[in-house]
């Protein structure tokens, strides 16, 4: 067992305590200011005109009717973009405003600024765009010239394709092809008595469904630049892309984080950022843009839909011999972070198991569907539905308990991943599963006199329990933490220590985005622990300090936390040098500092990762792995196709719980999103058109859908990480959904292969 990691000072409200969130009361009482609450004197309102077609050429745009409306200050098109016409997280492939063609429904075509939001909307509706509609490419496999998926939301004929579809971009339709080659799969498949199970699986498009739609306020500055207050996940990458589009240097484009109403990956890409800045600089007035719910569905990326084929080979005793798999991810019209999602899906795509022989091919493709990018657990979520389904299928074929089969092949510390990387910190995969298995199961439903509210559909009196069957399912998953494959992943922290009002005060400033996960609290806790002071102020996040990286990949507590810790320790060393030979705990900071202050700015990096070999996928791609497991208990009305999740239990290793209450919140929230994807959440896209852009028709779990949860948190420290911690936010989203799906299969006796599971899949009226 790895030795515990030392925590220097035990302080009330420090590391390891349930420190209160400074923004908690404001958010609960409705007093917290979100991006949509921004306001400025003489402010104009910006509106976006979007394409109604998934694929079309733009013949002409007539702005005259919009410009003629009273109260309209500006109407802009691509011709008004002064700098680079395209932007993008990884590739500059997305137009600021559509030029010659539109590639997805909802693509921005023109902008309007007016003195009232309704005036702006009416003016946008008067813009006349002449489109020449094109046949959209709506399937990732077809886009690449592979065979169409054998699975589909609705029964459709399977069409074989021998050639790649017409290219949607000059460089073709392939975003990335990741290959992993380990051992000799062909030889393993020829082994005596090998038991082979195969399966095709499909995952629908999930939306981040954050409660605060995209919003921001751009204010033109006297120096010819612009100040943007925006709800985002990554201030500095936003700044970089905005500077390119506006043709301005970095010091002329200043970003400040506005209140964020949830993110989950959907705010990594630009939305209204450049548009608001363009309008503000064109009109010379502040411009606010705030999407409504429907526009939000078109204004941000979604989780990639996936089609997967898996082939697992086992010995008769249940030892994994080989895995051969292909994954197709639909990136939609523009790349966003698809290359990284392909990397995660492929590199995590075998699961937390020891497999000597691996052949994995993971593809990301352009289509005319809505753009897809980062969402919690990106890539690893889709793959987990595939490999965990295979483990259940193999357990049935071998006559081995599903938990036992997983434990028999589980990773542990010292195991070698499919990339050849050694797992060099605790990997308690089997322990997580055993702990779940040991938890008591909920009481069975009574045969007579039961409460209908406990039935699937019972709240609406849809069933009296005639066709209700119970099922139990397990799943385990792992996720890389932080940015991988050689990305220069770092964060910057500035910490100042001074005396204010007769007591020492620490001020922490980073550009890391608080998106609801509790990062502000974590920064306070680390500063309290390292400096031993009670009062810690976290300054607003903006671009006046170096980059904090993205609030994604479960990385902020690790990387920004590491930066804050290092800055505090350097401050401590400087003060100790001034004080002479004293221990920090014995210092009188008020007397030592006096009227002076000390400040340190640190750029902190974790240990380096490396790009994988393009032909074999071998390499030390990841800085850390995190592990989680779930057990789901469901009741299913097999006659009506209704599902009620009775209980959802989770075990997860977090290394060190910096804030135990916040850790539980992350596990509960992540589990809810996984449950949602398994049973109800899907952006339904038909022929490139979104059919359900509202919370009326896009369903997310409510308090009535979420079951009681039992959570056991393990703290097995990673010796390479600050305080031994592991990223927490993503792993529960990965294993919860497959566990729910496994439980539904157990209840129905059907080997369902598509999520979200719909009632008609269970009743057999359509394929799944």
XYZ file of C-alpha atoms in Angstrom:
768
model
C 0.000 0.000 0.000
C 1.267 3.455 -0.876
C 2.317 5.609 2.080
C -0.053 8.444 3.034
C 0.736 11.878 1.675
C 1.604 14.455 4.334
C -0.725 17.422 4.863
C 1.392 20.196 6.445
C -1.093 22.008 8.711
C -4.477 20.883 10.023
C -6.665 23.970 9.819
C -10.371 24.445 10.293
C -11.801 24.706 6.822
C -8.644 23.240 5.287
C -7.905 20.178 3.197
C -9.983 17.167 4.212
C -12.838 19.120 5.803
C -16.380 19.878 4.661
C -15.564 23.548 4.170
C -18.601 25.624 3.236
C -18.911 27.031 -0.267
C -18.768 30.850 -0.259
C -21.159 30.925 -3.235
C -23.526 28.322 -1.806
C -25.986 30.525 0.065
C -26.209 33.029 -2.794
C -27.039 30.286 -5.275
C -29.634 28.661 -3.045
C -31.379 31.963 -2.320
C -31.277 33.143 -5.942
C -28.986 36.103 -5.244
C -25.989 34.817 -7.191
C -25.298 36.807 -10.386
C -25.045 34.569 -13.444
C -23.915 35.571 -16.920
C -27.500 36.172 -17.961
C -27.811 38.801 -15.181
C -25.125 41.073 -16.664
C -26.119 44.672 -17.394
C -24.529 47.926 -18.594
C -25.756 51.432 -19.295
C -26.808 52.021 -22.936
C -26.520 48.293 -23.517
C -27.658 46.790 -26.825
C -28.911 43.255 -27.342
C -27.326 40.849 -29.775
C -29.140 38.084 -31.651
C -27.869 35.382 -34.016
C -29.547 34.327 -37.250
C -29.013 30.586 -37.711
C -29.328 28.241 -40.640
C -32.522 26.158 -40.789
C -30.738 23.581 -42.983
C -28.087 20.982 -42.084
C -26.393 21.332 -45.476
C -26.774 24.131 -48.021
C -24.959 26.643 -50.177
C -25.591 30.313 -49.481
C -26.568 32.003 -52.723
C -27.169 35.465 -51.266
C -27.995 37.400 -48.091
C -30.226 40.497 -48.119
C -29.727 42.598 -44.974
C -31.848 45.534 -46.111
C -35.141 44.662 -44.399
C -33.358 44.196 -41.060
C -31.324 47.402 -41.335
C -34.477 49.358 -42.105
C -36.058 48.548 -38.753
C -36.049 51.316 -36.112
C -33.833 50.521 -33.140
C -31.401 48.345 -35.116
C -27.768 49.428 -34.742
C -25.901 46.757 -36.711
C -26.398 43.739 -38.951
C -23.196 41.777 -39.602
C -22.122 38.848 -41.786
C -18.863 37.011 -42.426
C -17.641 39.959 -44.503
C -17.531 42.017 -41.295
C -15.120 39.695 -39.468
C -11.867 41.734 -39.435
C -9.460 38.935 -38.552
C -9.351 35.192 -39.084
C -12.624 33.902 -40.474
C -12.394 30.528 -38.720
C -11.677 29.354 -35.191
C -11.575 26.066 -33.289
C -10.278 24.346 -30.164
C -7.962 21.936 -31.986
C -8.430 22.802 -35.669
C -9.461 26.169 -37.094
C -12.290 24.694 -39.141
C -15.380 26.520 -37.833
C -16.450 29.835 -39.414
C -17.177 32.751 -37.105
C -20.171 33.303 -39.401
C -21.057 31.046 -42.314
C -19.479 32.065 -45.597
C -20.306 30.050 -48.698
C -21.984 27.043 -47.101
C -23.719 25.926 -43.926
C -22.826 22.507 -42.524
C -25.374 22.019 -39.737
C -28.778 23.194 -38.634
C -28.245 26.170 -36.349
C -24.966 27.377 -37.857
C -24.603 31.164 -37.286
C -25.107 33.161 -40.493
C -25.643 36.780 -39.398
C -25.765 38.986 -36.297
C -28.061 41.798 -35.219
C -27.636 44.415 -32.478
C -30.663 46.426 -31.397
C -31.855 48.469 -28.448
C -34.324 45.792 -27.321
C -34.033 41.980 -27.517
C -37.387 41.625 -29.255
C -36.390 44.208 -31.836
C -33.186 42.273 -32.483
C -35.095 39.012 -32.888
C -37.617 40.557 -35.280
C -34.831 42.138 -37.317
C -32.966 38.829 -37.570
C -36.140 37.197 -38.842
C -36.274 39.799 -41.658
C -32.852 38.888 -43.044
C -33.404 37.086 -46.344
C -30.999 34.227 -47.035
C -31.265 32.334 -50.310
C -30.129 28.745 -49.723
C -29.446 25.940 -52.181
C -30.156 22.858 -50.075
C -27.779 19.885 -50.264
C -28.126 16.240 -49.269
C -26.739 15.980 -45.721
C -24.266 13.328 -44.585
C -25.663 12.126 -41.271
C -23.814 8.930 -40.390
C -20.189 8.730 -39.292
C -19.538 5.360 -40.917
C -21.044 6.446 -44.204
C -18.994 9.660 -44.026
C -15.840 7.534 -43.898
C -16.914 4.987 -46.477
C -17.484 2.262 -43.896
C -20.664 0.223 -43.638
C -23.654 1.946 -42.058
C -24.440 0.973 -38.435
C -26.487 -2.159 -37.961
C -28.249 -0.390 -35.084
C -30.452 2.649 -35.432
C -33.040 4.541 -33.349
C -35.701 3.510 -35.869
C -35.752 0.389 -38.069
C -33.948 1.258 -41.306
C -32.322 -0.854 -43.976
C -28.581 -1.377 -43.643
C -26.726 0.179 -46.566
C -23.230 -0.919 -47.463
C -20.917 1.839 -48.677
C -17.688 1.294 -50.497
C -16.616 4.923 -50.933
C -16.298 7.853 -48.583
C -19.132 10.349 -48.794
C -18.483 13.696 -50.456
C -15.975 15.620 -48.308
C -17.542 18.161 -45.976
C -14.176 19.870 -45.485
C -11.227 20.287 -47.860
C -9.208 17.741 -45.887
C -11.972 15.124 -45.991
C -14.330 13.632 -43.427
C -11.847 11.961 -41.062
C -11.049 13.916 -37.919
C -8.841 11.269 -36.314
C -8.159 7.552 -36.480
C -6.569 6.143 -33.310
C -5.000 2.703 -33.522
C -3.923 0.509 -30.606
C -1.958 -2.620 -31.389
C -0.711 -4.775 -28.544
C 0.316 -8.427 -28.716
C -1.063 -10.699 -31.451
C -4.864 -10.722 -31.603
C -4.996 -13.075 -34.572
C -2.905 -15.708 -32.820
C -4.923 -15.364 -29.615
C -8.157 -15.818 -31.546
C -6.853 -19.146 -32.900
C -6.060 -20.512 -29.433
C -7.653 -23.794 -28.378
C -10.948 -23.565 -26.480
C -11.133 -19.784 -26.790
C -14.618 -18.468 -26.058
C -15.482 -15.481 -28.232
C -18.346 -13.039 -27.686
C -19.210 -10.271 -30.135
C -21.559 -7.320 -29.996
C -22.651 -4.153 -31.743
C -23.655 -1.206 -29.565
C -24.929 2.316 -30.058
C -24.993 5.415 -27.860
C -27.245 8.375 -28.659
C -26.366 12.070 -28.578
C -26.526 13.509 -25.054
C -26.784 17.183 -24.156
C -24.968 18.775 -21.216
C -28.316 20.329 -20.220
C -26.788 22.995 -18.003
C -29.406 25.275 -16.454
C -27.771 28.584 -17.409
C -27.841 29.098 -21.192
C -24.920 30.757 -22.985
C -24.569 34.428 -22.073
C -22.100 37.278 -21.925
C -21.547 41.022 -22.132
C -19.000 42.683 -24.423
C -17.935 46.243 -23.600
C -15.866 48.284 -26.095
C -12.816 49.913 -24.515
C -11.208 53.312 -25.082
C -7.946 51.655 -26.170
C -9.676 50.087 -29.183
C -10.033 46.740 -27.491
C -12.906 44.989 -25.777
C -13.745 43.580 -22.363
C -15.834 40.408 -22.363
C -17.641 39.084 -19.300
C -18.671 35.548 -20.156
C -19.737 32.219 -18.698
C -17.065 29.822 -19.928
C -14.750 26.953 -19.006
C -11.452 28.189 -20.432
C -10.738 31.913 -20.410
C -7.368 31.935 -22.143
C -8.238 29.650 -25.042
C -11.369 31.761 -25.547
C -9.151 34.842 -25.561
C -6.784 33.321 -28.100
C -9.594 32.486 -30.526
C -11.323 35.863 -30.064
C -8.071 37.739 -30.712
C -7.644 35.856 -33.963
C -11.160 36.657 -35.167
C -10.976 40.331 -34.167
C -7.432 40.826 -35.445
C -6.374 42.235 -32.077
C -3.382 41.553 -29.813
C -3.908 39.738 -26.536
C -3.673 42.867 -24.393
C -6.661 44.394 -26.215
C -9.029 41.493 -25.480
C -9.681 41.008 -21.767
C -11.940 38.293 -20.376
C -13.530 38.007 -16.939
C -15.464 34.969 -15.802
C -19.167 35.671 -15.321
C -21.358 33.477 -13.123
C -21.608 30.018 -14.697
C -24.817 28.010 -14.473
C -23.272 24.615 -15.145
C -20.971 23.490 -17.953
C -20.066 19.749 -18.192
C -17.950 20.405 -21.312
C -20.540 22.412 -23.210
C -18.754 25.738 -22.546
C -15.300 24.715 -23.753
C -16.079 25.983 -27.251
C -16.945 29.521 -28.267
C -20.637 30.365 -28.533
C -21.589 34.063 -28.434
C -18.079 35.230 -27.529
C -16.826 36.596 -30.861
C -20.313 37.628 -31.951
C -20.868 39.921 -28.959
C -17.401 41.426 -29.339
C -17.938 42.096 -33.055
C -21.225 43.857 -32.365
C -19.787 45.878 -29.488
C -16.824 47.097 -31.520
C -19.007 47.851 -34.534
C -21.584 49.869 -32.568
C -19.316 51.350 -29.896
C -21.782 50.222 -27.245
C -21.952 47.353 -24.748
C -23.712 44.350 -26.246
C -25.318 41.537 -24.293
C -26.129 38.169 -25.810
C -28.111 35.535 -23.934
C -29.488 32.424 -25.598
C -32.907 31.022 -24.822
C -33.242 27.299 -24.181
C -33.974 26.329 -27.779
C -31.043 28.315 -29.132
C -28.794 26.773 -26.509
C -29.393 23.364 -28.067
C -27.992 24.757 -31.326
C -25.357 26.955 -29.706
C -23.109 24.401 -28.014
C -21.579 21.009 -28.732
C -23.087 17.734 -27.504
C -21.801 14.297 -26.519
C -20.707 12.309 -29.573
C -23.100 9.595 -30.700
C -21.222 6.329 -31.056
C -21.490 3.059 -32.920
C -19.254 0.271 -31.629
C -18.297 -3.275 -32.495
C -16.530 -5.411 -29.873
C -15.072 -8.906 -29.949
C -13.737 -10.419 -26.710
C -11.894 -13.704 -26.385
C -11.631 -15.629 -23.077
C -10.247 -18.890 -21.822
C -12.820 -21.319 -20.452
C -11.732 -20.200 -16.976
C -12.606 -16.595 -17.752
C -9.201 -15.057 -18.422
C -9.222 -12.353 -21.089
C -7.090 -13.328 -24.076
C -7.864 -10.584 -26.551
C -10.106 -7.659 -27.420
C -10.753 -6.498 -30.944
C -12.887 -3.354 -31.250
C -13.938 -0.540 -33.540
C -15.602 2.691 -32.408
C -17.128 5.330 -34.669
C -17.783 8.758 -33.130
C -19.947 11.299 -34.941
C -18.175 14.649 -34.576
C -20.811 16.598 -36.448
C -20.012 19.532 -38.690
C -16.866 20.825 -36.937
C -14.072 19.189 -34.994
C -14.260 20.957 -31.623
C -12.421 18.566 -29.261
C -13.254 15.440 -31.283
C -9.604 14.442 -31.661
C -9.227 14.311 -27.871
C -12.546 12.479 -27.515
C -11.332 9.872 -30.021
C -8.177 9.572 -27.949
C -10.095 8.972 -24.735
C -12.586 6.567 -26.300
C -9.814 4.495 -27.834
C -7.280 4.607 -25.025
C -9.954 3.917 -22.376
C -11.950 1.690 -24.707
C -11.000 -1.720 -23.295
C -11.941 -0.845 -19.732
C -9.963 -1.309 -16.495
C -8.928 -4.841 -17.413
C -5.657 -6.614 -18.114
C -5.666 -7.753 -21.744
C -2.489 -9.138 -23.345
C -3.695 -8.743 -26.944
C -5.539 -5.675 -28.202
C -6.605 -4.339 -31.571
C -8.556 -1.095 -31.275
C -9.581 1.300 -34.040
C -11.386 4.482 -33.033
C -12.592 6.976 -35.615
C -13.972 10.497 -35.416
C -15.835 11.719 -38.477
C -17.350 14.912 -39.816
C -21.067 14.811 -40.654
C -23.833 17.378 -41.146
C -25.163 16.667 -37.657
C -24.774 19.204 -34.823
C -21.140 19.619 -33.724
C -20.058 17.365 -30.874
C -17.252 17.908 -28.410
C -16.549 17.670 -24.712
C -19.024 16.275 -22.239
C -18.296 14.818 -18.815
C -16.231 11.657 -19.265
C -15.876 12.422 -22.963
C -15.162 9.347 -25.059
C -14.804 7.017 -22.090
C -18.572 7.161 -21.426
C -19.477 5.793 -24.841
C -16.851 3.056 -24.762
C -17.932 1.845 -21.318
C -21.363 0.870 -22.630
C -19.571 -1.345 -25.130
C -16.952 -3.079 -23.042
C -19.150 -3.530 -19.959
C -21.915 -5.027 -22.103
C -19.331 -7.441 -23.427
C -18.280 -8.454 -19.914
C -21.898 -9.316 -19.060
C -22.329 -11.216 -22.316
C -19.120 -13.150 -21.650
C -20.145 -13.956 -18.081
C -23.351 -15.528 -19.396
C -21.467 -17.502 -22.063
C -18.900 -18.785 -19.558
C -21.337 -19.409 -16.693
C -19.350 -17.103 -14.398
C -20.786 -14.467 -12.069
C -20.423 -11.036 -13.762
C -18.654 -9.517 -10.762
C -16.321 -12.487 -10.492
C -15.396 -12.249 -14.172
C -14.572 -8.578 -13.800
C -12.490 -9.144 -10.671
C -10.602 -11.981 -12.337
C -9.427 -9.646 -15.095
C -9.221 -6.392 -13.125
C -6.322 -3.986 -13.253
C -4.298 -3.469 -10.113
C -1.260 -1.420 -9.230
C 1.548 -2.536 -11.534
C -0.766 -3.684 -14.327
C 0.029 -2.715 -17.889
C -2.599 -0.759 -19.826
C -3.330 -1.447 -23.511
C -0.977 1.454 -24.326
C 1.904 -0.276 -22.555
C 1.779 2.240 -19.703
C 2.344 0.854 -16.225
C -0.353 1.720 -13.677
C 1.942 3.141 -10.996
C -0.550 4.022 -8.264
C -3.379 2.154 -6.541
C -5.936 0.654 -8.929
C -8.545 -0.939 -6.639
C -10.854 -2.241 -9.372
C -11.623 -5.560 -7.695
C -12.019 -3.942 -4.270
C -14.547 -1.445 -5.611
C -16.620 -4.275 -7.058
C -16.391 -6.458 -3.948
C -17.520 -3.580 -1.748
C -20.527 -3.041 -3.977
C -21.357 -6.729 -3.942
C -21.261 -6.766 -0.138
C -23.784 -3.938 0.210
C -27.269 -5.117 1.203
C -29.866 -5.109 -1.550
C -33.097 -3.113 -1.166
C -36.160 -4.938 0.046
C -38.196 -6.646 -2.660
C -41.529 -5.141 -3.582
C -44.405 -6.630 -1.611
C -46.799 -8.693 -3.692
C -49.931 -7.049 -2.303
C -50.692 -3.619 -0.916
C -47.630 -1.925 -2.317
C -47.329 1.822 -2.819
C -47.916 2.579 -6.502
C -45.447 5.443 -6.285
C -42.731 2.830 -5.962
C -43.713 1.266 -9.278
C -42.266 2.209 -12.681
C -44.843 4.651 -14.008
C -46.770 4.392 -10.774
C -46.766 8.128 -10.069
C -49.056 8.541 -13.091
C -51.047 5.384 -12.197
C -49.750 3.651 -15.326
C -49.225 0.295 -13.652
C -50.337 -1.726 -10.665
C -47.262 -3.916 -10.843
C -48.619 -6.720 -13.016
C -45.627 -6.890 -15.349
C -42.906 -5.553 -13.050
C -39.616 -7.442 -12.876
C -36.532 -6.562 -10.809
C -32.964 -6.593 -12.105
C -29.495 -5.957 -10.656
C -26.490 -4.849 -12.697
C -22.851 -3.950 -12.098
C -20.315 -1.896 -14.003
C -16.817 -0.577 -13.418
C -14.861 1.995 -15.375
C -11.782 4.136 -15.367
C -10.832 7.519 -16.744
C -7.658 9.424 -17.461
C -7.336 12.613 -15.413
C -6.127 15.827 -17.004
C -5.070 16.437 -20.560
C -3.052 13.613 -22.029
C -0.969 12.487 -24.995
C 1.794 15.068 -24.527
C -0.416 18.135 -24.064
C 1.350 20.837 -22.042
C -1.102 20.795 -19.153
C -0.466 23.469 -16.536
C -2.106 26.065 -14.340
C -1.043 29.422 -12.956
C -1.737 30.683 -9.442
C -0.964 34.018 -7.792
C -1.137 34.138 -3.994
C -0.668 37.234 -1.845
C -0.291 37.271 1.948
C -0.849 40.499 3.878
C -2.356 41.910 7.053
C -5.825 43.424 6.737
C -7.934 44.589 9.674
C -5.408 43.238 12.139
C -5.332 39.671 10.809
C -3.435 37.809 8.081
C -5.330 37.447 4.817
C -4.420 35.331 1.797
C -5.711 36.283 -1.647
C -5.680 33.633 -4.361
C -6.087 34.467 -8.015
C -6.221 32.059 -10.938
C -7.910 32.003 -14.335
C -9.509 28.653 -13.531
C -13.260 28.622 -14.059
C -15.655 27.859 -11.226
C -18.461 26.100 -13.092
C -20.314 24.752 -10.079
C -17.861 22.064 -9.019
C -16.590 23.927 -5.933
C -13.175 25.066 -7.168
C -13.315 28.333 -5.228
C -13.756 26.357 -2.020
C -10.871 24.025 -2.879
C -8.523 26.970 -3.452
C -9.497 28.388 -0.069
C -8.976 25.031 1.627
C -5.495 24.591 0.167
C -4.433 28.107 1.142
C -5.753 27.615 4.680
C -3.881 24.345 4.988
C -0.572 25.593 3.586
C -0.514 29.022 5.225
C -2.477 28.334 8.393
C -4.638 31.428 7.933
C -8.385 31.516 8.331
C -9.285 34.339 5.938
C -8.750 33.395 2.286
C -10.167 35.523 -0.521
C -10.451 34.098 -4.041
C -10.244 36.920 -6.569
C -12.401 36.860 -9.721
C -11.008 34.676 -12.494
C -9.815 36.697 -15.473
C -7.032 36.922 -18.042
C -4.840 39.285 -15.990
C -3.199 36.174 -14.542
C -1.728 33.292 -16.548
C -3.875 30.453 -17.837
C -5.553 28.017 -15.481
C -6.455 25.655 -18.295
C -9.921 24.285 -18.843
C -12.377 23.272 -16.157
C -12.677 19.842 -17.724
C -11.006 16.436 -17.668
C -11.406 16.315 -13.847
C -8.184 18.331 -13.725
C -8.739 21.567 -11.806
C -8.293 20.308 -8.241
C -5.179 18.438 -9.386
C -3.553 21.114 -11.548
C -4.854 24.440 -10.232
C -4.829 22.972 -6.733
C -1.201 22.023 -7.322
C -0.397 25.552 -8.470
C -2.061 27.140 -5.431
C -0.268 24.741 -3.093
C 3.121 25.487 -4.655
C 2.556 29.251 -4.582
C 1.607 29.031 -0.901
C 4.672 26.968 -0.072
C 6.952 29.463 -1.795
C 5.288 32.261 0.157
C 5.855 30.317 3.334
C 9.542 29.900 2.533
C 9.948 33.632 1.883
C 8.279 34.609 5.145
C 10.329 32.056 7.075
C 13.524 33.432 5.554
C 12.522 36.874 6.795
C 11.570 35.610 10.254
C 14.720 33.616 10.857
C 14.842 30.189 12.466
C 11.227 29.662 13.456
C 8.608 27.099 12.692
C 5.677 28.287 10.591
C 3.185 27.215 13.253
C 4.958 29.441 15.806
C 5.058 32.591 13.662
C 3.119 35.708 14.560
C 2.204 36.595 10.983
C 0.754 39.973 11.921
C 4.012 41.035 13.555
C 6.212 39.418 10.905
C 4.412 40.965 7.925
C 3.536 44.329 9.449
C 2.497 46.715 6.677
C 4.303 44.653 4.070
C 2.918 41.952 1.804
C 4.431 39.029 -0.046
C 3.232 37.556 -3.303
C 4.152 34.573 -5.452
C 3.010 33.579 -8.933
C 3.587 29.973 -9.932
C 3.110 28.064 -13.162
C 2.667 24.442 -12.088
C 2.787 21.322 -14.242
C 2.176 17.712 -13.407
C 4.617 15.075 -14.614
C 4.762 14.956 -18.401
C 2.782 12.660 -20.653
C 3.659 11.668 -24.199
C 1.922 11.223 -27.515
C 1.154 7.634 -28.396
C 2.762 5.963 -31.367
C 0.456 6.617 -34.357
C 0.704 3.021 -35.587
C 0.556 1.096 -32.310
C -1.005 3.464 -29.755
C 1.809 2.657 -27.338
C 3.105 5.302 -24.957
C 2.776 6.865 -21.512
C -0.243 8.923 -22.501
C -1.781 9.666 -19.106
C -0.738 11.298 -15.868
C -3.303 9.509 -13.709
C -6.181 7.031 -13.758
C -9.295 7.220 -11.597
C -11.653 4.302 -10.913
C -15.349 4.009 -10.035
C -17.955 1.241 -9.935
C -21.735 1.134 -9.659
C -24.464 -1.312 -8.777
C -27.945 -0.525 -10.032
C -31.227 -2.068 -8.925
C -34.172 -1.443 -11.236
C -37.813 -2.394 -11.529
C -39.053 -2.741 -15.102
C -42.629 -3.062 -16.298
C -41.896 -5.369 -19.208
C -45.402 -4.891 -20.646
C -45.264 -1.085 -20.757
C -41.502 -0.665 -21.165
C -41.208 1.591 -18.102
C -38.148 1.612 -15.833
C -37.693 2.798 -12.254
C -34.211 2.836 -10.768
C -34.755 1.622 -7.210
C -31.218 2.093 -5.935
C -27.837 3.183 -7.269
C -24.725 2.391 -5.244
C -21.253 3.682 -6.015
C -17.724 2.987 -4.851
C -14.931 5.264 -5.997
C -11.280 5.831 -5.160
C -10.612 9.576 -4.860
C -7.051 9.387 -3.534
C -7.698 12.150 -1.035
C -11.059 13.803 -0.423
C -10.126 17.483 -0.356
C -13.745 18.331 0.529
C -15.664 15.141 1.386
C -19.101 16.733 1.017
C -18.196 18.135 -2.394
C -16.877 14.726 -3.449
C -20.250 13.177 -2.633
C -21.938 15.911 -4.628
C -19.783 15.134 -7.645
C -20.529 11.415 -7.373
C -24.272 11.976 -7.054
C -24.343 14.441 -9.936
C -22.179 12.329 -12.214
C -24.274 9.262 -11.481
C -27.436 11.165 -12.414
C -25.994 12.069 -15.814
C -25.023 8.464 -16.471
C -28.489 7.286 -15.472
C -29.986 9.918 -17.774
C -28.004 8.691 -20.768
C -28.988 5.085 -20.053
C -32.727 5.718 -19.854
C -33.938 9.042 -21.221
C -31.469 11.664 -22.435
C -31.064 11.995 -26.194
C -30.879 14.826 -28.684
C -32.955 13.198 -31.413
C -31.524 14.090 -34.831
C -33.255 13.018 -38.037
C -31.659 13.844 -41.386
C -29.506 16.415 -39.616
C -32.463 18.169 -37.944
C -32.873 18.352 -34.146
C -36.374 17.191 -33.244
C -36.413 18.021 -29.520
C -34.573 21.285 -28.677
C -36.354 21.930 -25.382
C -36.592 20.609 -21.854
C -40.145 19.604 -22.661
C -38.943 16.956 -25.090
C -35.312 16.458 -24.066
C -35.762 14.586 -20.808
C -33.328 14.743 -17.891
C -33.650 12.962 -14.537
C -35.620 14.824 -11.883
C -35.820 14.223 -8.150
C -38.517 11.638 -8.888
C -36.143 9.705 -11.158
C -33.065 9.661 -8.950
C -33.023 6.779 -6.480
C -31.461 6.624 -3.028
C -27.675 6.334 -3.323
C -25.161 4.590 -1.112
C -21.617 5.828 -1.719
C -18.362 4.445 -0.336
C -15.305 6.592 -0.966
C -11.835 5.070 -0.863
C -8.803 7.272 -0.208
C -5.806 5.433 -1.627
C -3.321 8.228 -2.316
C -1.555 8.653 -5.625
C 2.045 9.460 -4.646
C 2.504 11.593 -7.766
C -0.420 13.947 -7.099
C -0.901 16.894 -4.702
C -2.141 15.471 -1.393
C -2.492 12.130 -3.194
C -5.774 13.242 -4.763
C -7.479 11.889 -7.879
C -9.890 13.720 -10.143
C -13.455 12.966 -9.087
C -16.009 14.472 -11.459
C -16.005 12.160 -14.477
C -15.649 8.525 -13.317
C -19.158 8.211 -11.794
C -20.712 9.309 -15.085
C -18.904 6.491 -16.876
C -19.876 3.448 -14.804
C -23.389 4.469 -13.689
C -25.044 4.195 -17.114
C -23.717 0.718 -17.980
C -24.786 -0.535 -14.539
C -28.338 0.705 -15.135
C -28.367 -0.892 -18.588
C -27.121 -4.181 -17.129
C -29.886 -4.106 -14.521
C -32.552 -3.476 -17.171
C -31.222 -6.435 -19.159
C -31.361 -8.618 -16.060
C -34.977 -7.621 -15.418
C -36.186 -8.071 -18.986
C -34.098 -11.011 -20.154
C -33.309 -8.987 -23.296
C -29.764 -8.139 -24.291
C -30.437 -4.485 -25.099
C -27.671 -2.851 -27.112
C -28.652 0.793 -27.504
C -28.898 3.696 -25.061
C -30.931 5.469 -24.080
C -33.269 2.499 -23.696
C -36.760 3.411 -24.830
C -40.024 1.721 -23.854
C -40.428 0.275 -27.352
C -37.038 -1.417 -27.071
C -38.212 -3.262 -23.955
C -41.623 -4.199 -25.335
C -40.072 -5.374 -28.586
C -41.885 -2.991 -30.919
C -38.575 -1.703 -32.341
C -34.958 -2.764 -32.358
C -32.446 -1.875 -29.666
